[in-house]
C-alpha cells in the first residue's frame, strides 16, 4: 500500500510538472510545519493506539534505548561523517565551516520506516521491540531536525560555537518534554472518550 501511494504521488507530481512547471515551482510549496505538526501526530497516535500493550511494555526500556539513544547516535554519526566529507572536499554543496547542515541531513536519514514490521509479525517479542523503536524514532528525529533547523546558518559562516550546541540540546529537551506532556494528555483524553463510548 505504501509503495502504491508513493508511485501514485510521484505520477501525479510528474503529470502536474509536465503540464505546468511554473505552477509546481511557484504555487505548490511544501509546508514542513503542516507536515510535522498536523499530518505526522495522527499517524503516530494511530500506531501507538493499535499496538499490543503487554508486549510493548515488556520491552519498553530496550525500545526506548534503541528509539532514542540509537537515533541520536545515528544522527550525529551520519552528520559528523558527512561534515568531515564536506571538509575534505568530497561533497561540494555543503557548509565546510558549520556542521548544522550535515547534522540536519543526518536527522533526515535517521528516520526509520516501520515497513520491516510485517516481516516479524509471527514473533511478538521482536515485533513489539521494532514497533516501539519505530514509534520512538520518529518523534526523536522530528524534534532534533526542528532544533537543528533553527540554528542552521543562512550562509557559510564559521561562528558555530559550543553555546550553539548547548542551545540546540536545550531546545531538544524542551520540545521533547512539552510534546510528551501534550501526547500524554491527548492519549488520556482519547482513552477517557473511548471508554465512555463503550
PDB file of C-alpha atoms in Angstrom:
ATOM      1  CA  UNK A   1       0.000   0.000   0.000  1.00  0.00           C
ATOM      2  CA  UNK A   2       2.863   2.393   0.829  1.00  0.00           C
ATOM      3  CA  UNK A   3       4.600   1.692  -2.455  1.00  0.00           C
ATOM      4  CA  UNK A   4       1.379   2.228  -4.412  1.00  0.00           C
ATOM      5  CA  UNK A   5       0.776   5.558  -2.635  1.00  0.00           C
ATOM      6  CA  UNK A   6       4.361   6.619  -3.348  1.00  0.00           C
ATOM      7  CA  UNK A   7       4.076   5.721  -7.026  1.00  0.00           C
ATOM      8  CA  UNK A   8       0.703   7.455  -7.312  1.00  0.00           C
ATOM      9  CA  UNK A   9       2.097  10.626  -5.699  1.00  0.00           C
ATOM     10  CA  UNK A  10       5.153  10.579  -7.964  1.00  0.00           C
ATOM     11  CA  UNK A  11       2.973  10.062 -11.045  1.00  0.00           C
ATOM     12  CA  UNK A  12       0.647  12.938 -10.085  1.00  0.00           C
ATOM     13  CA  UNK A  13       3.619  15.204  -9.410  1.00  0.00           C
ATOM     14  CA  UNK A  14       5.126  14.282 -12.772  1.00  0.00           C
ATOM     15  CA  UNK A  15       1.861  14.991 -14.583  1.00  0.00           C
ATOM     16  CA  UNK A  16       1.468  18.380 -12.860  1.00  0.00           C
ATOM     17  CA  UNK A  17       5.083  19.296 -13.576  1.00  0.00           C
ATOM     18  CA  UNK A  18       4.770  18.290 -17.241  1.00  0.00           C
ATOM     19  CA  UNK A  19       1.559  20.283 -17.608  1.00  0.00           C
ATOM     20  CA  UNK A  20       2.818  23.499 -15.974  1.00  0.00           C
ATOM     21  CA  UNK A  21       6.305  23.614 -14.409  1.00  0.00           C
ATOM     22  CA  UNK A  22       5.764  27.167 -13.096  1.00  0.00           C
ATOM     23  CA  UNK A  23       2.716  26.042 -11.110  1.00  0.00           C
ATOM     24  CA  UNK A  24       4.761  23.417  -9.252  1.00  0.00           C
ATOM     25  CA  UNK A  25       7.763  25.618  -8.515  1.00  0.00           C
ATOM     26  CA  UNK A  26       5.929  28.813  -7.534  1.00  0.00           C
ATOM     27  CA  UNK A  27       2.483  27.823  -6.260  1.00  0.00           C
ATOM     28  CA  UNK A  28       2.874  24.482  -4.533  1.00  0.00           C
ATOM     29  CA  UNK A  29       5.182  24.982  -1.547  1.00  0.00           C
ATOM     30  CA  UNK A  30       5.977  22.293   0.998  1.00  0.00           C
ATOM     31  CA  UNK A  31       4.980  23.405   4.479  1.00  0.00           C
ATOM     32  CA  UNK A  32       7.127  21.474   6.964  1.00  0.00           C
ATOM     33  CA  UNK A  33       5.142  22.760   9.959  1.00  0.00           C
ATOM     34  CA  UNK A  34       1.930  21.354   8.492  1.00  0.00           C
ATOM     35  CA  UNK A  35       3.664  18.050   7.822  1.00  0.00           C
ATOM     36  CA  UNK A  36       5.349  17.721  11.239  1.00  0.00           C
ATOM     37  CA  UNK A  37       2.607  19.111  13.469  1.00  0.00           C
ATOM     38  CA  UNK A  38      -0.613  18.157  11.659  1.00  0.00           C
ATOM     39  CA  UNK A  39      -0.008  15.081   9.474  1.00  0.00           C
ATOM     40  CA  UNK A  40       2.570  13.077  11.479  1.00  0.00           C
ATOM     41  CA  UNK A  41       0.996  13.140  15.000  1.00  0.00           C
ATOM     42  CA  UNK A  42      -2.231  11.332  13.983  1.00  0.00           C
ATOM     43  CA  UNK A  43      -0.158   8.636  12.301  1.00  0.00           C
ATOM     44  CA  UNK A  44       1.953   8.165  15.435  1.00  0.00           C
ATOM     45  CA  UNK A  45      -1.177   8.201  17.592  1.00  0.00           C
ATOM     46  CA  UNK A  46      -2.771   5.505  15.424  1.00  0.00           C
ATOM     47  CA  UNK A  47       0.367   3.368  15.603  1.00  0.00           C
ATOM     48  CA  UNK A  48       0.544   3.695  19.381  1.00  0.00           C
ATOM     49  CA  UNK A  49      -3.192   3.123  19.823  1.00  0.00           C
ATOM     50  CA  UNK A  50      -3.212  -0.162  17.879  1.00  0.00           C
ATOM     51  CA  UNK A  51      -0.148  -1.761  19.467  1.00  0.00           C
ATOM     52  CA  UNK A  52      -0.195  -4.777  21.805  1.00  0.00           C
ATOM     53  CA  UNK A  53       0.404  -3.054  25.101  1.00  0.00           C
ATOM     54  CA  UNK A  54       1.624  -6.058  27.130  1.00  0.00           C
ATOM     55  CA  UNK A  55       4.397  -6.914  24.673  1.00  0.00           C
ATOM     56  CA  UNK A  56       5.331  -3.259  24.272  1.00  0.00           C
ATOM     57  CA  UNK A  57       5.670  -2.515  27.981  1.00  0.00           C
ATOM     58  CA  UNK A  58       7.687  -5.700  28.484  1.00  0.00           C
ATOM     59  CA  UNK A  59      10.283  -4.310  26.063  1.00  0.00           C
ATOM     60  CA  UNK A  60       9.818  -0.578  26.693  1.00  0.00           C
ATOM     61  CA  UNK A  61      13.314   0.031  28.130  1.00  0.00           C
ATOM     62  CA  UNK A  62      15.078  -1.619  25.191  1.00  0.00           C
ATOM     63  CA  UNK A  63      12.769   0.069  22.672  1.00  0.00           C
ATOM     64  CA  UNK A  64      13.416   3.458  24.298  1.00  0.00           C
ATOM     65  CA  UNK A  65      17.165   2.847  24.235  1.00  0.00           C
ATOM     66  CA  UNK A  66      17.063   1.966  20.535  1.00  0.00           C
ATOM     67  CA  UNK A  67      14.482   4.588  19.592  1.00  0.00           C
ATOM     68  CA  UNK A  68      16.046   7.495  21.453  1.00  0.00           C
ATOM     69  CA  UNK A  69      19.734   6.873  22.088  1.00  0.00           C
ATOM     70  CA  UNK A  70      20.233   4.832  18.916  1.00  0.00           C
ATOM     71  CA  UNK A  71      18.601   7.548  16.829  1.00  0.00           C
ATOM     72  CA  UNK A  72      20.720  10.300  18.404  1.00  0.00           C
ATOM     73  CA  UNK A  73      23.892   8.260  17.778  1.00  0.00           C
ATOM     74  CA  UNK A  74      22.794   7.679  14.178  1.00  0.00           C
ATOM     75  CA  UNK A  75      22.051  11.379  13.612  1.00  0.00           C
ATOM     76  CA  UNK A  76      25.407  12.518  14.954  1.00  0.00           C
ATOM     77  CA  UNK A  77      27.286   9.650  13.288  1.00  0.00           C
ATOM     78  CA  UNK A  78      25.855  10.375   9.841  1.00  0.00           C
ATOM     79  CA  UNK A  79      26.000  14.143  10.350  1.00  0.00           C
ATOM     80  CA  UNK A  80      29.599  14.317  11.530  1.00  0.00           C
ATOM     81  CA  UNK A  81      30.833  11.876   8.860  1.00  0.00           C
ATOM     82  CA  UNK A  82      29.049  13.973   6.223  1.00  0.00           C
ATOM     83  CA  UNK A  83      30.547  17.164   7.663  1.00  0.00           C
ATOM     84  CA  UNK A  84      34.053  15.663   7.576  1.00  0.00           C
ATOM     85  CA  UNK A  85      33.461  14.518   3.973  1.00  0.00           C
ATOM     86  CA  UNK A  86      32.440  18.090   3.089  1.00  0.00           C
ATOM     87  CA  UNK A  87      35.562  19.494   4.772  1.00  0.00           C
ATOM     88  CA  UNK A  88      37.705  17.023   2.846  1.00  0.00           C
ATOM     89  CA  UNK A  89      36.165  18.295  -0.403  1.00  0.00           C
ATOM     90  CA  UNK A  90      34.217  15.132  -1.262  1.00  0.00           C
ATOM     91  CA  UNK A  91      30.879  16.972  -1.001  1.00  0.00           C
ATOM     92  CA  UNK A  92      30.844  20.338  -2.728  1.00  0.00           C
ATOM     93  CA  UNK A  93      27.455  21.850  -1.911  1.00  0.00           C
ATOM     94  CA  UNK A  94      27.572  21.674   1.871  1.00  0.00           C
ATOM     95  CA  UNK A  95      28.960  24.009   4.525  1.00  0.00           C
ATOM     96  CA  UNK A  96      32.581  23.262   5.373  1.00  0.00           C
ATOM     97  CA  UNK A  97      32.585  25.544   8.424  1.00  0.00           C
ATOM     98  CA  UNK A  98      29.338  24.763  10.222  1.00  0.00           C
ATOM     99  CA  UNK A  99      28.129  21.196  10.986  1.00  0.00           C
ATOM    100  CA  UNK A 100      24.424  22.005  11.427  1.00  0.00           C
ATOM    101  CA  UNK A 101      23.562  21.409   7.763  1.00  0.00           C
ATOM    102  CA  UNK A 102      25.223  17.980   7.870  1.00  0.00           C
ATOM    103  CA  UNK A 103      23.533  17.149  11.188  1.00  0.00           C
ATOM    104  CA  UNK A 104      20.161  18.134   9.714  1.00  0.00           C
ATOM    105  CA  UNK A 105      20.828  15.699   6.866  1.00  0.00           C
ATOM    106  CA  UNK A 106      21.703  13.081   9.495  1.00  0.00           C
ATOM    107  CA  UNK A 107      18.335  13.676  11.172  1.00  0.00           C
ATOM    108  CA  UNK A 108      16.500  13.187   7.873  1.00  0.00           C
ATOM    109  CA  UNK A 109      18.389   9.982   7.052  1.00  0.00           C
ATOM    110  CA  UNK A 110      17.997   8.531  10.569  1.00  0.00           C
ATOM    111  CA  UNK A 111      14.223   8.437  10.449  1.00  0.00           C
ATOM    112  CA  UNK A 112      13.221   4.777  10.318  1.00  0.00           C
ATOM    113  CA  UNK A 113      10.443   3.187   8.311  1.00  0.00           C
ATOM    114  CA  UNK A 114       8.280   0.661  10.114  1.00  0.00           C
ATOM    115  CA  UNK A 115       7.695  -1.455   6.999  1.00  0.00           C
ATOM    116  CA  UNK A 116      10.093  -4.098   8.331  1.00  0.00           C
ATOM    117  CA  UNK A 117       7.479  -4.910  10.997  1.00  0.00           C
ATOM    118  CA  UNK A 118       5.488  -7.011   8.544  1.00  0.00           C
ATOM    119  CA  UNK A 119       8.373  -9.474   8.322  1.00  0.00           C
ATOM    120  CA  UNK A 120       8.416 -10.284  12.056  1.00  0.00           C
ATOM    121  CA  UNK A 121       4.718 -10.359  12.990  1.00  0.00           C
ATOM    122  CA  UNK A 122       4.989 -14.050  13.920  1.00  0.00           C
ATOM    123  CA  UNK A 123       7.460 -13.169  16.705  1.00  0.00           C
ATOM    124  CA  UNK A 124       5.600 -10.932  19.214  1.00  0.00           C
ATOM    125  CA  UNK A 125       8.765 -10.072  21.152  1.00  0.00           C
ATOM    126  CA  UNK A 126      10.659  -8.880  18.062  1.00  0.00           C
ATOM    127  CA  UNK A 127       7.555  -7.155  16.673  1.00  0.00           C
ATOM    128  CA  UNK A 128       6.984  -5.130  19.861  1.00  0.00           C
ATOM    129  CA  UNK A 129      10.679  -4.235  20.050  1.00  0.00           C
ATOM    130  CA  UNK A 130      10.824  -2.972  16.460  1.00  0.00           C
ATOM    131  CA  UNK A 131       7.433  -1.300  16.793  1.00  0.00           C
ATOM    132  CA  UNK A 132       8.491   0.541  19.959  1.00  0.00           C
ATOM    133  CA  UNK A 133      11.732   1.655  18.315  1.00  0.00           C
ATOM    134  CA  UNK A 134       9.837   2.860  15.252  1.00  0.00           C
ATOM    135  CA  UNK A 135       7.298   4.815  17.334  1.00  0.00           C
ATOM    136  CA  UNK A 136      10.054   6.493  19.393  1.00  0.00           C
ATOM    137  CA  UNK A 137      12.382   7.054  16.442  1.00  0.00           C
ATOM    138  CA  UNK A 138      10.035   9.362  14.532  1.00  0.00           C
ATOM    139  CA  UNK A 139       9.493  11.943  17.300  1.00  0.00           C
ATOM    140  CA  UNK A 140      13.211  11.969  18.116  1.00  0.00           C
ATOM    141  CA  UNK A 141      14.190  12.726  14.530  1.00  0.00           C
ATOM    142  CA  UNK A 142      11.430  15.334  14.139  1.00  0.00           C
ATOM    143  CA  UNK A 143      12.423  17.187  17.321  1.00  0.00           C
ATOM    144  CA  UNK A 144      16.156  17.118  16.522  1.00  0.00           C
ATOM    145  CA  UNK A 145      15.542  18.134  12.907  1.00  0.00           C
ATOM    146  CA  UNK A 146      13.466  21.114  14.068  1.00  0.00           C
ATOM    147  CA  UNK A 147      16.040  22.136  16.685  1.00  0.00           C
ATOM    148  CA  UNK A 148      18.922  21.890  14.196  1.00  0.00           C
ATOM    149  CA  UNK A 149      16.994  23.760  11.510  1.00  0.00           C
ATOM    150  CA  UNK A 150      16.615  26.731  13.847  1.00  0.00           C
ATOM    151  CA  UNK A 151      20.382  27.244  14.136  1.00  0.00           C
ATOM    152  CA  UNK A 152      21.328  26.228  10.590  1.00  0.00           C
ATOM    153  CA  UNK A 153      23.327  29.110   9.098  1.00  0.00           C
ATOM    154  CA  UNK A 154      21.852  31.148   6.254  1.00  0.00           C
ATOM    155  CA  UNK A 155      25.317  31.270   4.725  1.00  0.00           C
ATOM    156  CA  UNK A 156      28.730  29.661   5.225  1.00  0.00           C
ATOM    157  CA  UNK A 157      29.550  31.435   8.481  1.00  0.00           C
ATOM    158  CA  UNK A 158      32.110  29.769  10.743  1.00  0.00           C
ATOM    159  CA  UNK A 159      30.813  31.101  14.059  1.00  0.00           C
ATOM    160  CA  UNK A 160      29.208  27.879  15.282  1.00  0.00           C
ATOM    161  CA  UNK A 161      30.093  27.594  18.949  1.00  0.00           C
ATOM    162  CA  UNK A 162      29.701  25.230  21.862  1.00  0.00           C
ATOM    163  CA  UNK A 163      26.950  27.557  23.124  1.00  0.00           C
ATOM    164  CA  UNK A 164      25.008  26.840  19.915  1.00  0.00           C
ATOM    165  CA  UNK A 165      25.336  23.117  20.641  1.00  0.00           C
ATOM    166  CA  UNK A 166      24.037  23.550  24.193  1.00  0.00           C
ATOM    167  CA  UNK A 167      21.199  25.763  22.905  1.00  0.00           C
ATOM    168  CA  UNK A 168      20.225  23.060  20.423  1.00  0.00           C
ATOM    169  CA  UNK A 169      20.324  20.400  23.126  1.00  0.00           C
ATOM    170  CA  UNK A 170      18.245  22.604  25.473  1.00  0.00           C
ATOM    171  CA  UNK A 171      15.712  23.232  22.722  1.00  0.00           C
ATOM    172  CA  UNK A 172      15.580  19.493  22.045  1.00  0.00           C
ATOM    173  CA  UNK A 173      14.876  18.711  25.717  1.00  0.00           C
ATOM    174  CA  UNK A 174      12.261  21.482  25.970  1.00  0.00           C
ATOM    175  CA  UNK A 175      10.353  20.313  22.883  1.00  0.00           C
ATOM    176  CA  UNK A 176      10.686  16.682  23.992  1.00  0.00           C
ATOM    177  CA  UNK A 177       9.229  17.456  27.429  1.00  0.00           C
ATOM    178  CA  UNK A 178       6.381  19.592  26.068  1.00  0.00           C
ATOM    179  CA  UNK A 179       5.472  17.086  23.362  1.00  0.00           C
ATOM    180  CA  UNK A 180       5.489  14.268  25.930  1.00  0.00           C
ATOM    181  CA  UNK A 181       3.058  16.225  28.125  1.00  0.00           C
ATOM    182  CA  UNK A 182       0.798  17.062  25.150  1.00  0.00           C
ATOM    183  CA  UNK A 183       0.929  13.467  23.894  1.00  0.00           C
ATOM    184  CA  UNK A 184       0.112  12.035  27.318  1.00  0.00           C
ATOM    185  CA  UNK A 185      -2.787  14.476  27.725  1.00  0.00           C
ATOM    186  CA  UNK A 186      -4.145  13.613  24.255  1.00  0.00           C
ATOM    187  CA  UNK A 187      -3.806   9.891  24.997  1.00  0.00           C
ATOM    188  CA  UNK A 188      -5.617  10.185  28.329  1.00  0.00           C
ATOM    189  CA  UNK A 189      -8.350  12.302  26.735  1.00  0.00           C
ATOM    190  CA  UNK A 190      -8.811   9.794  23.895  1.00  0.00           C
ATOM    191  CA  UNK A 191      -8.907   6.815  26.274  1.00  0.00           C
ATOM    192  CA  UNK A 192     -11.490   8.507  28.502  1.00  0.00           C
ATOM    193  CA  UNK A 193     -13.659   9.393  25.480  1.00  0.00           C
ATOM    194  CA  UNK A 194     -13.422   5.866  24.055  1.00  0.00           C
ATOM    195  CA  UNK A 195     -14.172   4.276  27.422  1.00  0.00           C
ATOM    196  CA  UNK A 196     -17.345   6.385  27.726  1.00  0.00           C
ATOM    197  CA  UNK A 197     -18.411   5.267  24.230  1.00  0.00           C
ATOM    198  CA  UNK A 198     -18.301   1.566  25.185  1.00  0.00           C
TER     199      UNK A 198
END
